[in-house]
XYZ file of C-alpha atoms in Angstrom:
569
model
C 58.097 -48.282 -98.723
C 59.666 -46.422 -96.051
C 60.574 -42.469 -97.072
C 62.651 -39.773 -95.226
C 61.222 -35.957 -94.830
C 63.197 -32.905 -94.969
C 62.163 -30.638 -92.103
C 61.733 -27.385 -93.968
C 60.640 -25.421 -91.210
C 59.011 -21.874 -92.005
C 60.686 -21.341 -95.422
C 58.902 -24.441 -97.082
C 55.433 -23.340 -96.207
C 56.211 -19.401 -97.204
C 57.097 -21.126 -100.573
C 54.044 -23.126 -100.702
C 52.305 -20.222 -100.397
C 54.146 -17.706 -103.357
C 53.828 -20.554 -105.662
C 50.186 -21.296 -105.356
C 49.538 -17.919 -106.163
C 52.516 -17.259 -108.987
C 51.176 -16.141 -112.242
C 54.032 -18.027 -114.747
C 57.658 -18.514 -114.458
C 58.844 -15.473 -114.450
C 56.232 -14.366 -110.763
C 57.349 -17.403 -109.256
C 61.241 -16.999 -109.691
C 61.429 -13.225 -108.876
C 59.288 -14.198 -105.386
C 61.270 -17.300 -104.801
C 64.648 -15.884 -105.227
C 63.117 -12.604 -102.978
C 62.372 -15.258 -100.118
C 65.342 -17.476 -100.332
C 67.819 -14.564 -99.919
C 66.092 -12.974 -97.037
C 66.320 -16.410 -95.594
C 69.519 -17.023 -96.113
C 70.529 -13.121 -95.478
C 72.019 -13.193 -99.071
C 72.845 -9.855 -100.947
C 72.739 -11.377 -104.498
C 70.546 -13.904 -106.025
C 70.653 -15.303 -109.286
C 68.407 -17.667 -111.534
C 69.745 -19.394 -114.590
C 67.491 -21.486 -116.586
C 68.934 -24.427 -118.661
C 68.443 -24.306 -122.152
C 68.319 -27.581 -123.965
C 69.386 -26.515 -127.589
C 72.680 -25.341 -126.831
C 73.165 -27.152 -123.082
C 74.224 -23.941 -121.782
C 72.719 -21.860 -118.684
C 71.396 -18.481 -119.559
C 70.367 -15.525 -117.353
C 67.028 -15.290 -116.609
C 66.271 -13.332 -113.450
C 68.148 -12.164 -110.244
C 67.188 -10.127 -106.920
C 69.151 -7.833 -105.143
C 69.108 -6.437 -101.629
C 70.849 -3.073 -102.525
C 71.968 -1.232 -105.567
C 75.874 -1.110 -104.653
C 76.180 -4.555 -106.030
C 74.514 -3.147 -109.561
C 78.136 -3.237 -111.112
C 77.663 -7.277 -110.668
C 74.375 -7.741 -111.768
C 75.374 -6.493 -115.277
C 78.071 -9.097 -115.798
C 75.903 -12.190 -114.661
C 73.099 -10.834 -117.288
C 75.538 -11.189 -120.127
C 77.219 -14.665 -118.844
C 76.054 -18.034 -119.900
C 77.624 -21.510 -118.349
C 78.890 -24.701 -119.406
C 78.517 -27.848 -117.396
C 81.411 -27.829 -115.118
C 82.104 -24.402 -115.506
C 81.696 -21.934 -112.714
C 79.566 -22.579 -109.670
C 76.236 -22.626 -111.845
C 77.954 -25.101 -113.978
C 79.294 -27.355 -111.733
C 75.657 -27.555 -110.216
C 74.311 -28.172 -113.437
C 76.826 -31.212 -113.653
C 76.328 -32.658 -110.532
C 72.804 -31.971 -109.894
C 73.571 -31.005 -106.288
C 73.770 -28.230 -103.582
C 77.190 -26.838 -104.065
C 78.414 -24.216 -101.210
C 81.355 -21.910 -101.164
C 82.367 -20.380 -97.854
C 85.513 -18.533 -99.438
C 84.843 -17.010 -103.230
C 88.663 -15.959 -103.277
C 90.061 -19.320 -102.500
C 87.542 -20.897 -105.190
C 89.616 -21.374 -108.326
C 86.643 -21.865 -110.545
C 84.942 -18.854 -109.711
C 85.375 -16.391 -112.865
C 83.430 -13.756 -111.782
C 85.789 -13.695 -108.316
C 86.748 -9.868 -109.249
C 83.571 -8.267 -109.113
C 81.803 -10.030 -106.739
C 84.712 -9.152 -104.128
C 84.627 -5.495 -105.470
C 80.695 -5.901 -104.095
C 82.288 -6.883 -100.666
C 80.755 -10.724 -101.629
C 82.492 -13.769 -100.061
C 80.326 -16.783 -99.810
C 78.092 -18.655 -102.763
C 75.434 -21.515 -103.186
C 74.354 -22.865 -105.934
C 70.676 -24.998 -105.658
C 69.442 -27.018 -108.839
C 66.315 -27.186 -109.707
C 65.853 -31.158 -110.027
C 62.923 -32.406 -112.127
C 62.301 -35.664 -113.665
C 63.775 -34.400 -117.189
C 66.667 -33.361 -115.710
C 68.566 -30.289 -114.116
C 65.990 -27.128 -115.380
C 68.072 -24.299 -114.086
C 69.913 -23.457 -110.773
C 69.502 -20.717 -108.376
C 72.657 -18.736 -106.869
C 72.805 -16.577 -104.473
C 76.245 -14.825 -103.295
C 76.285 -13.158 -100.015
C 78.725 -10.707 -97.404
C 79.029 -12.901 -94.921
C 81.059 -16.644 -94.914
C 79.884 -19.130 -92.864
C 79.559 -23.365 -93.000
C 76.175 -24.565 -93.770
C 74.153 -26.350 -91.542
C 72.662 -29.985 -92.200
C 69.282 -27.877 -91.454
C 69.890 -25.463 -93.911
C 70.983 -27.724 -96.593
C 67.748 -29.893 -96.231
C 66.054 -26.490 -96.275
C 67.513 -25.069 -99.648
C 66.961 -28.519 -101.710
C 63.118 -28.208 -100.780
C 63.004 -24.906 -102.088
C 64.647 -26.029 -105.232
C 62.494 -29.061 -105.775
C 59.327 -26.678 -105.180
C 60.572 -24.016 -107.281
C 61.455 -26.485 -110.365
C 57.827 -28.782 -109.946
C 56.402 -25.523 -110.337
C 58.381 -24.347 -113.322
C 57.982 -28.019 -114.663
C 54.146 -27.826 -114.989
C 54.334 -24.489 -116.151
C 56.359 -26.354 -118.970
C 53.787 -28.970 -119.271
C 51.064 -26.838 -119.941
C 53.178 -24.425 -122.514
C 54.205 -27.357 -124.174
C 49.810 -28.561 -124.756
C 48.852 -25.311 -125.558
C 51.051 -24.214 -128.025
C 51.299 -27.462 -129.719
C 47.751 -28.443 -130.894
C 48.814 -31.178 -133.345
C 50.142 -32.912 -130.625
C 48.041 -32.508 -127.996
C 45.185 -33.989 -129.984
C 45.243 -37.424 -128.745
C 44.978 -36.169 -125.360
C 42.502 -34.407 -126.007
C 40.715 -37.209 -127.476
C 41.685 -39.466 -124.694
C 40.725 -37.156 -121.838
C 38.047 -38.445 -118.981
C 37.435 -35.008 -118.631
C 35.247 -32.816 -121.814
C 37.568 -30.727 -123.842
C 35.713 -27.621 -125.514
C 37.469 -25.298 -127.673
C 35.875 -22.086 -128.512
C 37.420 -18.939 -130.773
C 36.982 -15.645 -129.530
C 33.442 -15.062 -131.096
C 32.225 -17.898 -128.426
C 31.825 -20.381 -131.654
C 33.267 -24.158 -130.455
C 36.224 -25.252 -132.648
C 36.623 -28.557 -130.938
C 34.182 -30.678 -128.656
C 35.875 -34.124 -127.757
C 34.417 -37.469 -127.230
C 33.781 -37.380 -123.391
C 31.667 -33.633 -124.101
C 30.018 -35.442 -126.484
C 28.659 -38.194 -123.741
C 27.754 -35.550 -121.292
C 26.567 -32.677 -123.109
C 24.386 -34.884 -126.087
C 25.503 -33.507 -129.230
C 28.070 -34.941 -131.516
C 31.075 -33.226 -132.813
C 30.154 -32.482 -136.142
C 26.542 -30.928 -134.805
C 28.118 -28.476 -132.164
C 31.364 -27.465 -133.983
C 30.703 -23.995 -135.086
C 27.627 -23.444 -133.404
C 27.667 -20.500 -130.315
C 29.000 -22.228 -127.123
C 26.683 -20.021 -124.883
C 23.418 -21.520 -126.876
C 24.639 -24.455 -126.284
C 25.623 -25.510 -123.064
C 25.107 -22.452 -120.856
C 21.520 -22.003 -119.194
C 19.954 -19.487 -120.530
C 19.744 -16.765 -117.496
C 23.538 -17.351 -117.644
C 24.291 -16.585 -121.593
C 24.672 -12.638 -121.006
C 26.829 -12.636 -118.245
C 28.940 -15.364 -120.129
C 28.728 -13.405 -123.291
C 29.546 -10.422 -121.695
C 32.760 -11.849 -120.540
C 33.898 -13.011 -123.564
C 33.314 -9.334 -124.537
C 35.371 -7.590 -122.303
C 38.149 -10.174 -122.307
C 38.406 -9.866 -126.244
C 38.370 -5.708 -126.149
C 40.331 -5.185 -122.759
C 42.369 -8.805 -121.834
C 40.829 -8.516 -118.405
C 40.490 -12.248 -117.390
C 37.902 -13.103 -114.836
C 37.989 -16.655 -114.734
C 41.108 -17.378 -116.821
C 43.064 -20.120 -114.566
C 40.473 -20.763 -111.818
C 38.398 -23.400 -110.983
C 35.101 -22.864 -110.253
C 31.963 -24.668 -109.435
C 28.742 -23.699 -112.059
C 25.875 -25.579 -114.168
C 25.162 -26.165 -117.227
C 22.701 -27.294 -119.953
C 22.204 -30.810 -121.854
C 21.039 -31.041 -125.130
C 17.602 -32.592 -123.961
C 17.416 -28.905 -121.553
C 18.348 -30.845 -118.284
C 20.454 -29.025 -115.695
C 23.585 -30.436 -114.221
C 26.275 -28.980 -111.837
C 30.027 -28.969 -113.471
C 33.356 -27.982 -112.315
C 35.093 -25.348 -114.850
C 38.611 -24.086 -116.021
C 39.059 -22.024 -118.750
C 42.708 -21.725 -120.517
C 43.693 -19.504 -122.904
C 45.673 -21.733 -125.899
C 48.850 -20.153 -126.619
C 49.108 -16.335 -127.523
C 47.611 -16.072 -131.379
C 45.640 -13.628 -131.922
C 42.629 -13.884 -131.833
C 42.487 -15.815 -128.727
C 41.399 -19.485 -129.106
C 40.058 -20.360 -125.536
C 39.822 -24.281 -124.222
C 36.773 -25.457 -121.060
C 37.862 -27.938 -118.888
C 34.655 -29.564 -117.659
C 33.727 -32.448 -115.468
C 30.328 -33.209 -114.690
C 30.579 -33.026 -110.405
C 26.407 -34.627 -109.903
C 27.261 -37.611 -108.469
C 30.121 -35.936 -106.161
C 27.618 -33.311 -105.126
C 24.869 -36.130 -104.104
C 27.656 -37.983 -102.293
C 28.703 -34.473 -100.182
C 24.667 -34.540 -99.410
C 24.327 -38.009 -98.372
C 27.913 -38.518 -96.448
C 28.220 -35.295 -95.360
C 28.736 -36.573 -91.843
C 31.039 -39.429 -92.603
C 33.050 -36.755 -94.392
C 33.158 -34.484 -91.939
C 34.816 -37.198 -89.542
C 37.360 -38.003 -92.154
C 38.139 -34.623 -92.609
C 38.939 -33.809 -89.139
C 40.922 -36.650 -88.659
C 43.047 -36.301 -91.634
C 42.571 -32.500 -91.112
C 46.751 -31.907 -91.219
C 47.499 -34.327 -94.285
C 44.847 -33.165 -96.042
C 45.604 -29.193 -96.240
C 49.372 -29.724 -96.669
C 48.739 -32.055 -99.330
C 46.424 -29.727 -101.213
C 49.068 -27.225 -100.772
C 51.220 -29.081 -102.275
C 49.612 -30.998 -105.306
C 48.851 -26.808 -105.921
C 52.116 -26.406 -106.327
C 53.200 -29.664 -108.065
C 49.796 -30.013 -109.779
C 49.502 -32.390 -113.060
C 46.785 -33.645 -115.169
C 45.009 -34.997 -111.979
C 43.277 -32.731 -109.623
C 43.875 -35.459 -106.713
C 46.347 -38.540 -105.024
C 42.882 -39.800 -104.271
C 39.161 -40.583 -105.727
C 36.830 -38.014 -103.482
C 34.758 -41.474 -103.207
C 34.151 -44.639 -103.670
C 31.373 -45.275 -106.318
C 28.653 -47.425 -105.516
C 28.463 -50.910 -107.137
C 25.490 -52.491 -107.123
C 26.735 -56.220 -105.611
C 29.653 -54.873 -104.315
C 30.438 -53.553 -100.127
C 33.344 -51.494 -101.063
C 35.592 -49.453 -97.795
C 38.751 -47.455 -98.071
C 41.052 -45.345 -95.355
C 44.112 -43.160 -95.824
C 46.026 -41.914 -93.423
C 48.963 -39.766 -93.481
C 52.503 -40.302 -92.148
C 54.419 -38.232 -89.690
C 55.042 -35.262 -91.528
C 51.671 -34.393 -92.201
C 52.402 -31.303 -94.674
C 54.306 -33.308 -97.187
C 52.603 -34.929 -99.770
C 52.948 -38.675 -100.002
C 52.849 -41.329 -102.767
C 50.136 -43.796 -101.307
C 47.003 -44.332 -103.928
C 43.774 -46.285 -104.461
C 41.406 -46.162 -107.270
C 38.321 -47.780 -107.862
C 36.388 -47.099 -111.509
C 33.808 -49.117 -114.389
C 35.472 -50.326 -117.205
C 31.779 -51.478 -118.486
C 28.858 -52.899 -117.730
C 29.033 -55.263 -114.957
C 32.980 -54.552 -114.984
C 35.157 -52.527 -112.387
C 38.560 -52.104 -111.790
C 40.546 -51.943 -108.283
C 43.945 -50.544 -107.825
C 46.325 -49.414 -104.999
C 49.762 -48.654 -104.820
C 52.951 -47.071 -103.620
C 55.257 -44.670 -105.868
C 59.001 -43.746 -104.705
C 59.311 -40.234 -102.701
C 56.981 -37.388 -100.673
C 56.753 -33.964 -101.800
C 55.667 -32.459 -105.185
C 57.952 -34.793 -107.064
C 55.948 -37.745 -105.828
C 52.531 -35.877 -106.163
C 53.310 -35.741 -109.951
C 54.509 -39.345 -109.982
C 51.445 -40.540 -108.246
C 49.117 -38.501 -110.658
C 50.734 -39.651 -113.663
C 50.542 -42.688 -112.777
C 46.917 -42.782 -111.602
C 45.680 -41.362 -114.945
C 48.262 -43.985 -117.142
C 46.350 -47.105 -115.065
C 42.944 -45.764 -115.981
C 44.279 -45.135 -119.596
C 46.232 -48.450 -119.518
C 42.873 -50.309 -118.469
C 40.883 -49.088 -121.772
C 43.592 -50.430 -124.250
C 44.958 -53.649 -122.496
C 43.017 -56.823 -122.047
C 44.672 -57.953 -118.403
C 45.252 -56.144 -115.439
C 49.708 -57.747 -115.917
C 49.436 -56.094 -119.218
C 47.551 -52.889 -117.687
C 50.839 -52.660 -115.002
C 53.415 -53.430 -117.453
C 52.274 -51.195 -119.969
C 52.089 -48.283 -117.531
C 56.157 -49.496 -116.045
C 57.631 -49.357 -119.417
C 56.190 -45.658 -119.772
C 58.172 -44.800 -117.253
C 61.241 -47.074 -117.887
C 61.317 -45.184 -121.144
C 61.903 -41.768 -119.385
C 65.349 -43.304 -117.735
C 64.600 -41.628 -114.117
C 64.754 -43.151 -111.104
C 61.288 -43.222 -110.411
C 59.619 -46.139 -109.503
C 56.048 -47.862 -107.897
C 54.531 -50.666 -106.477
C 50.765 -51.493 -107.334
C 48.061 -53.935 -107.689
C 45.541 -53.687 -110.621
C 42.319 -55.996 -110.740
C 39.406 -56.557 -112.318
C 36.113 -57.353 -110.932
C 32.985 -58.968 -112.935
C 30.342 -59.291 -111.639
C 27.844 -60.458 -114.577
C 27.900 -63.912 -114.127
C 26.485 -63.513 -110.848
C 29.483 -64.096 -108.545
C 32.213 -61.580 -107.725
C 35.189 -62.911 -110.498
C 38.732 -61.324 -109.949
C 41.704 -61.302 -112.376
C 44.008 -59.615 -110.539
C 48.241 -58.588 -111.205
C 50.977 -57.535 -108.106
C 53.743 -55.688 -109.473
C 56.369 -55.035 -106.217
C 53.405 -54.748 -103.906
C 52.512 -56.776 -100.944
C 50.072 -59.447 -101.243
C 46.514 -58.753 -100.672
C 44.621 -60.373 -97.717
C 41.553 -62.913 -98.171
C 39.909 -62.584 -94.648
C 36.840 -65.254 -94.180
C 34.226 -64.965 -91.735
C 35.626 -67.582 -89.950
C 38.787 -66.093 -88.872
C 40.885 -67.506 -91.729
C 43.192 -65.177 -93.199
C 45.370 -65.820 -96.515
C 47.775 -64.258 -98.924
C 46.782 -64.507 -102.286
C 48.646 -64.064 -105.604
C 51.795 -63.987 -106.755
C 54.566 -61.535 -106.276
C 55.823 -59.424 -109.757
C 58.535 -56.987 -110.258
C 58.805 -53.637 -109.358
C 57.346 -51.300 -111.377
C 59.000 -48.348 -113.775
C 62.852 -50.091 -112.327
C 62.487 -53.716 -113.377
C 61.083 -55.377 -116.714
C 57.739 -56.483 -116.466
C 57.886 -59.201 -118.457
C 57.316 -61.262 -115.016
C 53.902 -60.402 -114.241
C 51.272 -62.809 -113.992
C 47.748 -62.565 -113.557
C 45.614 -64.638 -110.563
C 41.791 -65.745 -111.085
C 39.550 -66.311 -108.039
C 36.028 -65.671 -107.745
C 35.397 -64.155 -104.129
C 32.814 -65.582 -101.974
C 31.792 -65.142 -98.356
C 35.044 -63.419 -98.067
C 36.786 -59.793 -97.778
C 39.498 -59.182 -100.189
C 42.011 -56.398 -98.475
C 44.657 -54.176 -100.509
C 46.920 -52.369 -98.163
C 50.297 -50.179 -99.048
C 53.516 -51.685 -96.853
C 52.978 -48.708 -94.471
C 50.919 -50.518 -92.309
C 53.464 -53.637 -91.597
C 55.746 -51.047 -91.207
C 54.376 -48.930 -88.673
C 56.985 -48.652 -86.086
C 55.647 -49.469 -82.201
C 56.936 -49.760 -79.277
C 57.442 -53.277 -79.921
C 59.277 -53.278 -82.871
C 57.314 -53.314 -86.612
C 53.478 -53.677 -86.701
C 54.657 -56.786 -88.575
C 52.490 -59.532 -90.920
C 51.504 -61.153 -87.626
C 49.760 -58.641 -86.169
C 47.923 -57.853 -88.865
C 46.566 -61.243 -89.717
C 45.792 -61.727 -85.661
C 43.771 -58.207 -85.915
C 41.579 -58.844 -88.983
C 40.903 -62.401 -87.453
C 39.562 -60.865 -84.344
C 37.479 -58.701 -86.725
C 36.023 -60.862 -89.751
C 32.743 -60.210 -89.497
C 32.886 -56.527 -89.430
C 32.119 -55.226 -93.403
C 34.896 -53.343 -95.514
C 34.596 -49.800 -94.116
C 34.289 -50.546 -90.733
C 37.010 -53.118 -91.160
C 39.251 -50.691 -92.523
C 38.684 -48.239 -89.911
C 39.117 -50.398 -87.142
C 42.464 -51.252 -88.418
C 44.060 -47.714 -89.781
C 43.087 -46.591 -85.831
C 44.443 -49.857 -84.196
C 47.393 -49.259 -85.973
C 47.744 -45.800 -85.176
C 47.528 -46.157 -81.622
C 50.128 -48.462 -81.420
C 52.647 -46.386 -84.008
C 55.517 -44.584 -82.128
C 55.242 -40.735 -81.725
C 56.383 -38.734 -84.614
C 57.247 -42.232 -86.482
C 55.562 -43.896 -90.110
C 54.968 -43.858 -93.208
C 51.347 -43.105 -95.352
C 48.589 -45.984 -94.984
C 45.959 -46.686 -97.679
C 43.473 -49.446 -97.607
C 40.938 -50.712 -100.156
C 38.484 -53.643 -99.450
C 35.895 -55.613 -101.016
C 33.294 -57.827 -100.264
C 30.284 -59.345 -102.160
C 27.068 -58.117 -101.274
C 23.702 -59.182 -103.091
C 25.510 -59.798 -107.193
C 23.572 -57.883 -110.200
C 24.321 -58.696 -113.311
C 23.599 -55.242 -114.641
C 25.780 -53.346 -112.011
């Protein structure tokens, strides 16, 4: 799925920076508009945020680079716009960049008057583009006229997109903590535990997955202290200290960050977890909700493969960073595009690669996934959504989480992919993906596969003997099509190595033309009897070496091979 990046030079990584460290809406727009203007040299900048009930745009901030154009700044704080109407208007309507070199000639300019009397002559309007729709658009009015570069217009629309993933989260998370009733099933649903405690450090809430990890049921922990708990015990004053001072003084010092702690088990074992703590809302008193994931396995993982991913590291070292930056910024339920690591299956030789395209600081859609569904049971996906950037960061997030909460409800992996397509059918964007999901069961004693393609390209069945062969059939794709036309293929995988790869690597431009399906059946022929990880290696750098400079699109892998079968894996 072949994508085009905007270069954004400086101004896109200036903006990844103010966002990541915004504190709501309001931070993020003044520091945004602030940047934007300087960039652009602009006297006047303006944000107007959409508001649904009455489908007009309202005033909500602006940023000026003197006080002489005061006189101005008071009319646009008592405006609001139609679609259509005006330059924020006709943004809102068309969803695009809008530039005018020459306010005077513009005839559907009504606030012309002034902003000449401020010695203004030029305008842009930039919307801020979500997948709900136009949230607001930025204007900013300046002295000086002059035509707009193909550069600069490439430049602006990042800023937008950034700006309005940022103030679409923000939205996101407003929208689950003020609405409780609602956010319930989520809650319920979560892989993640989900503690709710009131200001006196009693739990309100404790949902199923806390539960599992922490040993108490619902009805035993709700309403006992959270600190007795949970929290070791040369820990409890410090944490109930906290509390303390956050109740008398609102000073929070750990409100919105995520940090890295332990905690206790009902039986008294220790365990490290990763934290965030939210405040729910604004009532008062303040209800407070702990994100928690239990991070032992990752942490034994770090210690064993520290070396392996220190080499991963520095070779992704580029993609990596910018796309941290950037899921910061266009963050979701997900913390990641990708698992940290591959679990280990008992039965199962299991190798994966990413590796990023040419623009290394954009964020790209590429995914694999590899979780149990029960005992003996796993499930393997990969796939490709529509976009880079923090649009398809989101997209790839959301869509992550929907497969592994798709997998729990449906019985097939065609019903696990059409489920998740309709979700996103049902939101009438223009998103789209390609993925595989499959099943693996290994309790019979042999490595069985059910397996569904939606719009992806076939997976590869590479024997030790040099035979290599499609397998599968082709479906729709996914959140554009119906997916009615999915099927699912049964196979039970023997001496074999069953490859999942995003188009990316066909693609891969050379200086022979496209990588191509050829090639890539002639390589993994020449290297059958290597295992999954090293066969996945050899192929992401093959293919590497023989991309053109400053040319292709993201590569993920996924392979699997049976080892020695448990049935209790």
């Amino acid at each position: 799925m072949q994508r085009h990046a905007a270069s954004a030079g400086g101004l896109g990584h200036r903006l990844v920076g103010i966002l990541s460290n915004a504190r709501g809406d309001e931070d993020a727009g003044s520091a945004v508009l602030a940047e934007v203007a300087r960039d652009l040299k602009a006297t006047l900048g303006v944000l107007w945020a959409f508001d649904a009930g009455t489908g007009l745009l309202h005033w909500r901030l602006d940023w000026a680079g003197g006080d002489d154009v005061d006189p101005l700044r008071e009319v646009v704080r008592r405006l609001t716009f139609a679609p259509g109407v005006g330059l924020p208007g006709r943004v809102l309507a068309g969803g695009e960049l809008t530039w005018i070199e020459d306010i005077a000639a513009d005839d559907n300019f009504p606030r012309a008057d002034v902003a000449r009397a401020a010695g203004l002559r030029s305008a842009v309007g930039i919307p801020l583009v979500s997948p709900q729709g136009v949230l607001g658009v930025m204007e900013f009015l300046s002295r000086e006229s002059a035509t707009p570069t193909g550069e600069q217009i490439e430049r602006l629309g990042l800023a937008g997109a950034q700006l309005a993933a940022y103030v679409a989260h923000q939205h996101i998370e407003d929208r689950l903590r003020a609405t409780e009733e609602a956010s319930a099933s989520i809650v319920q649903a979560a892989l993640d535990c989900i503690i709710t405690m009131d200001h006196e450090g009693r739990i309100v809430d404790f949902n199923p997955a806390a539960e599992a990890t922490f040993g108490y049921s619902r009805e035993d922990a709700t309403g006992e202290v959270l600190g007795d708990l949970i929290v070791p015990l040369e820990f409890r004053q410090p944490h109930r200290r906290a509390l303390e001072r956050y109740v008398r003084e609102r000073t929070p010092a750990i409100l919105g960050r995520r940090l890295e702690m332990v905690a206790q088990r009902a039986d008294g074992s220790v365990f490290p977890i990763e934290l965030t703590v939210t405040r729910l809302g604004m009532r008062e008193p303040p209800v407070f909700a702990g994100f928690i994931r239990d991070i032992t396995e990752r942490r034994a993982a770090e210690d064993n493969l520290g070396a392996l991913l220190e080499r991963e590291q520095a070779e992704r070292a580029r993609a990596t960073a910018a796309e941290q930056a950037a899921r910061e910024v266009a963050q979701a339920l997900q913390h990641s595009l990708l698992p940290p690591r591959l679990p280990a299956v008992a039965g199962l030789d299991l190798g994966a690669a990413y590796r990023a395209g040419a623009e290394g600081w954009e964020v790209g859609g590429d995914f694999y996934d590899v979780f149990k569904l029960g005992l003996g049971q796993w499930a393997l996906a990969i796939g490709d959504v529509c976009g880079k950037g923090p649009r398809a960061a989101a997209l790839t997030g959301r869509v992550r989480y929907a497969l592994r909460l798709a997998a729990v409800r449906e019985g097939s992996p065609s019903a696990v992919l059409a489920a998740v397509s309709e979700e996103l059918l049902a939101d009438e964007t223009d998103d789209f993906f390609t993925a595989i999901f499959a099943t693996i069961d290994l309790r019979g004693g042999r490595a069985d596969i059910r397996m569904a393609v939606g719009g992806h390209p076939l997976p590869l069945l590479v024997g030790r003997n040099g035979t290599v062969t499609p397998v599968g059939r082709p479906g729709p794709l996914l959140g554009a099509f119906d997916a009615t036309a999915l099927h699912d293929e049964e196979f039970s995988l023997g001496e074999e190595t069953l490859l999942f790869y995003t188009d990316g690597l066909t693609e891969a431009r050379t200086a022979d033309g496209r990588f191509g399906d050829g090639r890539l059946a002639a390589l993994l022929a020449s290297e059958a009897q290597l295992g999954p990880q090293e066969l996945v290696d050899r192929v992401a750098s093959t293919v590497l070496a023989a991309r053109s400079a400053g040319a292709g699109d993201d590569i993920a892998m996924l392979a699997v091979s049976p080892s020695t079968i448990s049935p209790s894996a």
